[in-house]
Coordinates of C-alpha atoms in Angstrom, one line a residue:
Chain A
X37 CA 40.7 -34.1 -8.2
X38 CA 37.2 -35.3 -6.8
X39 CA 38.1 -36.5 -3.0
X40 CA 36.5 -35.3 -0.5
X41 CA 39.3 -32.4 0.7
X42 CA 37.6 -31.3 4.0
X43 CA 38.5 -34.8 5.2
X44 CA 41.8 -34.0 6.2
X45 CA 43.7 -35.9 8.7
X46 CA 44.6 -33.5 11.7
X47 CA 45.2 -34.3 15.6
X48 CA 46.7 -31.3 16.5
X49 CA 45.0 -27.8 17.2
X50 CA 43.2 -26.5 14.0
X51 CA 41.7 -23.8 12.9
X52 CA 39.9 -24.7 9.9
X53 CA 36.6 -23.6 9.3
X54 CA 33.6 -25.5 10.4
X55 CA 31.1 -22.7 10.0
X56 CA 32.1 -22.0 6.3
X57 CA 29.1 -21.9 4.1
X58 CA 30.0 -24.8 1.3
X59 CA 29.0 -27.7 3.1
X60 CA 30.8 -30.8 2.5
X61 CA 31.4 -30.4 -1.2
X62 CA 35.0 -30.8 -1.8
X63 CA 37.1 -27.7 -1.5
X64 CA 38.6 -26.7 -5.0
X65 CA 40.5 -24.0 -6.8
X66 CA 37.4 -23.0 -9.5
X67 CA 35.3 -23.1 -6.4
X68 CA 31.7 -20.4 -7.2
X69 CA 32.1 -19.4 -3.5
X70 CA 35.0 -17.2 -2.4
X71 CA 37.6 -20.0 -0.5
X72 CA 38.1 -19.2 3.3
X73 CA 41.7 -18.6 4.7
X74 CA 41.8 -22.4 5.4
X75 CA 40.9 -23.8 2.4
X76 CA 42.9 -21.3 0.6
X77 CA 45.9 -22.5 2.6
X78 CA 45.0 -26.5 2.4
X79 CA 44.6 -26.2 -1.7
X80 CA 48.4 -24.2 -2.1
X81 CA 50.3 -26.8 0.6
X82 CA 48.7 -29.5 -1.4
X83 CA 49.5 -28.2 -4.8
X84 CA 53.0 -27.7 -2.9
X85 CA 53.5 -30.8 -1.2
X86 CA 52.6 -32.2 -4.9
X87 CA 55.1 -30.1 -6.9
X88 CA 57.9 -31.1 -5.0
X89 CA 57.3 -34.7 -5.6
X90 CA 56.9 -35.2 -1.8
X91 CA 53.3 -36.9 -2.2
X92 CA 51.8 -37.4 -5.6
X93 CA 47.9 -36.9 -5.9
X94 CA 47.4 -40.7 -5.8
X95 CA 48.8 -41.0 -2.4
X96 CA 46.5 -38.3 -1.0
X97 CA 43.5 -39.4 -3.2
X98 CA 44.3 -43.0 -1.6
X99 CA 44.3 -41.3 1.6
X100 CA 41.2 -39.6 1.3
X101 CA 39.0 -42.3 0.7
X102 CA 40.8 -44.4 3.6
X103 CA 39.1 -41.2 6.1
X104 CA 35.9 -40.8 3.9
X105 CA 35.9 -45.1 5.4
X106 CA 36.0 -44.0 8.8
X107 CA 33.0 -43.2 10.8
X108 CA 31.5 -44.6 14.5
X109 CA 30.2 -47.7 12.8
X110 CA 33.5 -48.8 12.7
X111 CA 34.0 -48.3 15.9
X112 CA 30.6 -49.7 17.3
X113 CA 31.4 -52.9 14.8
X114 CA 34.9 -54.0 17.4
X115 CA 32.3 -53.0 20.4
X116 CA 29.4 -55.5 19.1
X117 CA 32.2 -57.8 17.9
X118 CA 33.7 -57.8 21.3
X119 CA 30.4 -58.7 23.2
X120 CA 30.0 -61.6 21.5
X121 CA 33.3 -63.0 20.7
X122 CA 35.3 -63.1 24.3
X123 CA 38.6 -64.3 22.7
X124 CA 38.2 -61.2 20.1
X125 CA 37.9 -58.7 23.1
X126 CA 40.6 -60.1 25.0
X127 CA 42.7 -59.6 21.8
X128 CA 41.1 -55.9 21.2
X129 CA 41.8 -55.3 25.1
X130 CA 45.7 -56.2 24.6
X131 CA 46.2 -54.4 21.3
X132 CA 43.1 -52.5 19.9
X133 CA 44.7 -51.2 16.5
X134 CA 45.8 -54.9 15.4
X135 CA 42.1 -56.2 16.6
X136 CA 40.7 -53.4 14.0
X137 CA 42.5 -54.6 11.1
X138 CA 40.8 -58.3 11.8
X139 CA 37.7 -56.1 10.7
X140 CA 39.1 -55.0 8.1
X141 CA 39.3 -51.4 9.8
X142 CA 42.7 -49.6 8.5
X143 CA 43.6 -47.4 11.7
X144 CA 46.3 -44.3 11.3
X145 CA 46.6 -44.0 14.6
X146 CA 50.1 -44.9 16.4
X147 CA 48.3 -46.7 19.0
X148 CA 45.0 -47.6 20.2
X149 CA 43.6 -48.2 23.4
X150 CA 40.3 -49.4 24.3
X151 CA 38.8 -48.8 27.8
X152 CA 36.2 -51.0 30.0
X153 CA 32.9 -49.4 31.3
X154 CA 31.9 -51.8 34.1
X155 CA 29.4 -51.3 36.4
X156 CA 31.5 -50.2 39.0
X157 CA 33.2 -47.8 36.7
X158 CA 32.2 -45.4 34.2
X159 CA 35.0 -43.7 31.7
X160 CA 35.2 -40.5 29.6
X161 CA 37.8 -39.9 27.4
X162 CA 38.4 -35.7 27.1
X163 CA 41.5 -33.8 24.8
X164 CA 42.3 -30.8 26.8
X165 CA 44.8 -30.0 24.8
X166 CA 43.7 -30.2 21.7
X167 CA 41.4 -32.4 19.9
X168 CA 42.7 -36.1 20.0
X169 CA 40.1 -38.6 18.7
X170 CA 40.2 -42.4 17.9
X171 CA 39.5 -41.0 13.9
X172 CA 39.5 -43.9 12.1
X173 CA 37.0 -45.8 14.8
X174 CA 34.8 -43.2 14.9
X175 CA 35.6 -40.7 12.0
X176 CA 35.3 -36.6 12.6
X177 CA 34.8 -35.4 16.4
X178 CA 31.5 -33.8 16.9
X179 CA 31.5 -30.4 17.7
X180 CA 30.8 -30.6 21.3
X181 CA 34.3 -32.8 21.9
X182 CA 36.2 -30.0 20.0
X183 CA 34.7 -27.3 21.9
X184 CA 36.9 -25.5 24.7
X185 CA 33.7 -25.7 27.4
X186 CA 33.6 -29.7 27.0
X187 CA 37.5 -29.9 26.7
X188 CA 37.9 -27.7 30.4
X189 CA 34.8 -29.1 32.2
X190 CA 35.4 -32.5 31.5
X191 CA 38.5 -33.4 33.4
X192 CA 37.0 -30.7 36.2
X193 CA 33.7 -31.1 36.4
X194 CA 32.9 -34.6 34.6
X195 CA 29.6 -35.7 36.6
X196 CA 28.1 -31.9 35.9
X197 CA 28.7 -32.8 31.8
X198 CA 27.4 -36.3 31.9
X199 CA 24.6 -34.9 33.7
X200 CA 24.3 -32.6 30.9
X201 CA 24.8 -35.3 28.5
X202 CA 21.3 -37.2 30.7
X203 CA 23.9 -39.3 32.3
X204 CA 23.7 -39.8 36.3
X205 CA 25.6 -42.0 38.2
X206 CA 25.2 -43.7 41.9
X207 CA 27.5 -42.5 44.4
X208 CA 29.2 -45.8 44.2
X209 CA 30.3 -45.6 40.7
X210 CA 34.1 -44.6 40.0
X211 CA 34.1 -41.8 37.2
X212 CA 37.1 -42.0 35.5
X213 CA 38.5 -39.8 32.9
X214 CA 41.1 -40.3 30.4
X215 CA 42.7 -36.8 28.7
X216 CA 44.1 -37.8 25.2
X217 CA 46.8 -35.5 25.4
X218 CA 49.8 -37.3 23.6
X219 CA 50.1 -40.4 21.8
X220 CA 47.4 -42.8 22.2
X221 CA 43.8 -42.6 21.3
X222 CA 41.0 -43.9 23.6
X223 CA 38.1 -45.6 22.6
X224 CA 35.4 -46.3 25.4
X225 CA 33.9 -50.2 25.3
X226 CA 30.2 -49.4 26.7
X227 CA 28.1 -51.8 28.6
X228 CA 26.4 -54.1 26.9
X229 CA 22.7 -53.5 27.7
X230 CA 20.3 -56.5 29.9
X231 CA 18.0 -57.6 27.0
X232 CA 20.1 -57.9 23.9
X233 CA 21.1 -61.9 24.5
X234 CA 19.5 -62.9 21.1
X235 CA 20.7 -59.6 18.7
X236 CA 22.5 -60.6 16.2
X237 CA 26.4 -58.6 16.0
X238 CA 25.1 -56.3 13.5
X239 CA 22.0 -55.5 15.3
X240 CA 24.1 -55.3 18.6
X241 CA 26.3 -52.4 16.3
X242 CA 23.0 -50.5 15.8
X243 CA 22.1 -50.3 19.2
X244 CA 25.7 -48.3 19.9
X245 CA 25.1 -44.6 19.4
X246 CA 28.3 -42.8 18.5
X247 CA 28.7 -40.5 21.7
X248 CA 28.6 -44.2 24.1
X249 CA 32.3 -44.8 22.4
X250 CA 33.8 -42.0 23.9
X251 CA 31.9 -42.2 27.1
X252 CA 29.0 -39.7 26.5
X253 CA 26.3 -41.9 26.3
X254 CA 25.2 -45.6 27.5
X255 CA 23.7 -47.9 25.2
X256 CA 20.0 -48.4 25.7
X257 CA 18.2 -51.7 25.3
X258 CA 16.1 -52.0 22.1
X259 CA 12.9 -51.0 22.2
Chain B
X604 CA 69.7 -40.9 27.0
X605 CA 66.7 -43.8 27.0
X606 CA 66.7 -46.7 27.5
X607 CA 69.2 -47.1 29.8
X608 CA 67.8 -44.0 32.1
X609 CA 65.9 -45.9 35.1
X610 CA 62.0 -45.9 34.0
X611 CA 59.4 -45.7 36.0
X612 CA 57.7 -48.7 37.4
X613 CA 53.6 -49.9 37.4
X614 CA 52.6 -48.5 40.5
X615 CA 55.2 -46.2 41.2
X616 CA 54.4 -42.8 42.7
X617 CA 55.7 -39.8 40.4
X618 CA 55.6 -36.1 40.6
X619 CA 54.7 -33.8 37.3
X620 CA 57.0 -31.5 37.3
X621 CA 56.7 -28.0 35.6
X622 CA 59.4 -27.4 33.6
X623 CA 58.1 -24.6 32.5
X624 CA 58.8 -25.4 28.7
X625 CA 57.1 -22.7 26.0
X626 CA 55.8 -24.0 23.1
X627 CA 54.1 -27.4 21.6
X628 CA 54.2 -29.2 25.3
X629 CA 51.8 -32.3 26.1
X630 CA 51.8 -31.8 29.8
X631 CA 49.0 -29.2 30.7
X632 CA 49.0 -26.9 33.7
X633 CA 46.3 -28.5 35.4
X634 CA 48.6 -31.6 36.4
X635 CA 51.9 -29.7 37.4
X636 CA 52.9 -30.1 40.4
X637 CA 50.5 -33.0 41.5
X638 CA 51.2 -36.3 42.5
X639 CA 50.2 -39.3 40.7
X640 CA 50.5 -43.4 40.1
X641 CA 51.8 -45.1 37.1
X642 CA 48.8 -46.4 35.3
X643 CA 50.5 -47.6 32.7
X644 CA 53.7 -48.0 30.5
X645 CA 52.9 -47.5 27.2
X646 CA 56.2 -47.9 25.3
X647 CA 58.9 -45.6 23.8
X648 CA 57.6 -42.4 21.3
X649 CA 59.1 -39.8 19.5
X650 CA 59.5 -36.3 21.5
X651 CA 56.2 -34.1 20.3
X652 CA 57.7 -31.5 21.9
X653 CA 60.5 -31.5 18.8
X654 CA 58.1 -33.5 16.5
X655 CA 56.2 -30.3 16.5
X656 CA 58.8 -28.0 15.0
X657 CA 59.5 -30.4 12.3
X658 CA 62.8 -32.4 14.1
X659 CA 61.4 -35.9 13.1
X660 CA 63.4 -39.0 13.2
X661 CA 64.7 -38.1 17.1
X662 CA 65.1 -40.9 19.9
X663 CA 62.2 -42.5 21.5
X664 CA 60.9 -41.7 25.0
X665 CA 59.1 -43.1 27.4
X666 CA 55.6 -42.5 27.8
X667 CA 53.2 -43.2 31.0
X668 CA 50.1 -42.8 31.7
X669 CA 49.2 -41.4 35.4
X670 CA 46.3 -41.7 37.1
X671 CA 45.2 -38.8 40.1
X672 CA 42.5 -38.8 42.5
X673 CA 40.3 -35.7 41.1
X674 CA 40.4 -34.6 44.7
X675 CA 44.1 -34.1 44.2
X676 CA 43.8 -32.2 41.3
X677 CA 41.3 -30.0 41.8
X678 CA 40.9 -28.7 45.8
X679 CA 36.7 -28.1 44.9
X680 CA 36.0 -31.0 43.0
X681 CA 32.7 -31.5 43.7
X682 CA 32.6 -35.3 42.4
X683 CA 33.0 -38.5 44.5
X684 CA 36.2 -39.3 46.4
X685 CA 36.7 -42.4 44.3
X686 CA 36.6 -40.5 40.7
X687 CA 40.3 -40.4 38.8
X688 CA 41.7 -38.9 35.9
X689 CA 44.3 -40.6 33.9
X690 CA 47.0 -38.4 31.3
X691 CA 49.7 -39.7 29.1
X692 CA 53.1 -38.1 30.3
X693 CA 56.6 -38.1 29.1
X694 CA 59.8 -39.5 31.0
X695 CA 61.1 -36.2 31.5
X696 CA 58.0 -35.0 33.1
X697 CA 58.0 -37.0 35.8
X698 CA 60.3 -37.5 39.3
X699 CA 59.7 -40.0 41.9
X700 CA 57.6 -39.0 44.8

């Protein structure tokens, strides 16, 4: 099989490898590099979960290329959509994961929720626990969400990260944030930025760097 | 048990309570004990505390989502009075305060 194996679909704590030195190749049995413990481990439950005839390797090929889909652009796509078309974030606002699929976005997750900047308040969305993430909005976490320092200083400290992340606030801004620790996953609409009235929706989606979706980042006017 | 137990209501204040529970739990100890508002009702989910440990297929709870002042939660918060945090929490979780 050819997918793409390290694109496995995981909410829950992990301990896969992300230093390993194959790159993103997919993992396989006649691999020239020695496998790591986790890739060792993902290639026998699969060959497993196969054998038994409780998925065949359609099902997981089909689901491979549904996460290989996934990625922020997605996710900035509903954002640029939703600036333009009030009636299509009203409908994104009440039910985010039915909204996607009018883009053609297939979403995994149980339930989506998207969340408002507004000027008077600013939202970051944090997974203590673990490493919730709206996946198929915004495809893999980066490394910084993942990482224990973010995932404690964030819900304690959050104005010290933003201001790490070259965000600063005036004192009469509400920072709010949301922990992902169950069932829903959280996907921050950003500001639309003073200057963009003419932009066309896909040149409104470029404008939205991936970090602005989860509240780490604004969106800056086009240069 | 749900849902005929009484729910909690928009609005509502609650109490997390620390029920001192080992394993797969969704409540982290940096809420316990605090005192919060009902942000939201989210609907009815399966228990990840037995979801975890492979009992699928169990009834539905409640889930919430409660919103703190930081101040509340954390005694030094060096923030603004006016910042929150907001947490997904189970039924069982959660008494009236």
């Amino acid at each position: 099989m050819t997918a793409h194996d390290h694109d496995h679909d995981h909410d829950d704590a992990h301990d896969h490898d992300h230093d390993h030195p194959h790159g993103p190749h997919p993992t396989r049995e006649d691999d020239d590099l020695e496998l790591t413990y986790s890739e060792a481990r993902y290639l026998a439950m699969r060959g497993m979960l196969i054998k038994q005839g409780i998925l065949t390797g359609d099902e997981i090929m089909r689901r491979l290329a549904v996460n290989d889909l996934a990625s922020p652009h997605q996710g900035a796509r509903m954002v640029a959509r939703a600036w333009v078309d009030p009636a299509f974030k009203a409908r994104m606002m009440a039910d985010a994961k039915s909204a996607a699929r009018e883009l053609d976005i297939a979403v995994t997750e149980a339930k989506l929720t998207v969340i408002e900047n507004t000027p008077q308040t600013h939202n970051l969305v944090v997974c203590t626990l673990c490493s919730c993430y709206p996946r198929s909005l915004l495809g893999e976490p980066p490394a910084w969400y993942v990482s224990k320092a973010y995932r404690s200083r964030a819900v304690r400290e959050p104005r010290k990260v933003l201001g790490e992340f070259g965000l600063a606030f005036p004192g009469d801004v509400e920072v709010r944030v949301h922990d992902s620790n169950a069932d829903l996953r959280y996907m921050i609409m950003p500001l639309r930025p003073e200057g963009t009235e003419g932009l066309s929706e896909e040149a409104l989606a470029a404008l939205i760097p991936r970090d602005a979706l989860v509240g780490a980042a604004l969106v800056d006017r086009p240069a | 048990m749900w849902p005929d137990a009484p729910r909690h209501a928009l609005g509502a204040q609650v109490r997390i309570l620390d029920l001192g529970k080992p394993g797969h739990v969704r409540t982290p100890l940096y809420v316990r004990g605090k005192v919060g508002v009902i942000d939201q009702v989210c609907g009815d989910f399966e228990n990840p505390e037995e979801r975890a440990y492979g009992r699928v297929g169990g009834a539905r709870i409640p889930l919430y989502r409660v919103r703190f002042a930081q101040a509340d939660l954390w005694p030094d918060y060096e923030g603004r009075p006016q910042d929150q945090l907001v947490i997904e929490i189970y039924h069982h979780w959660l008494q009236p305060a």
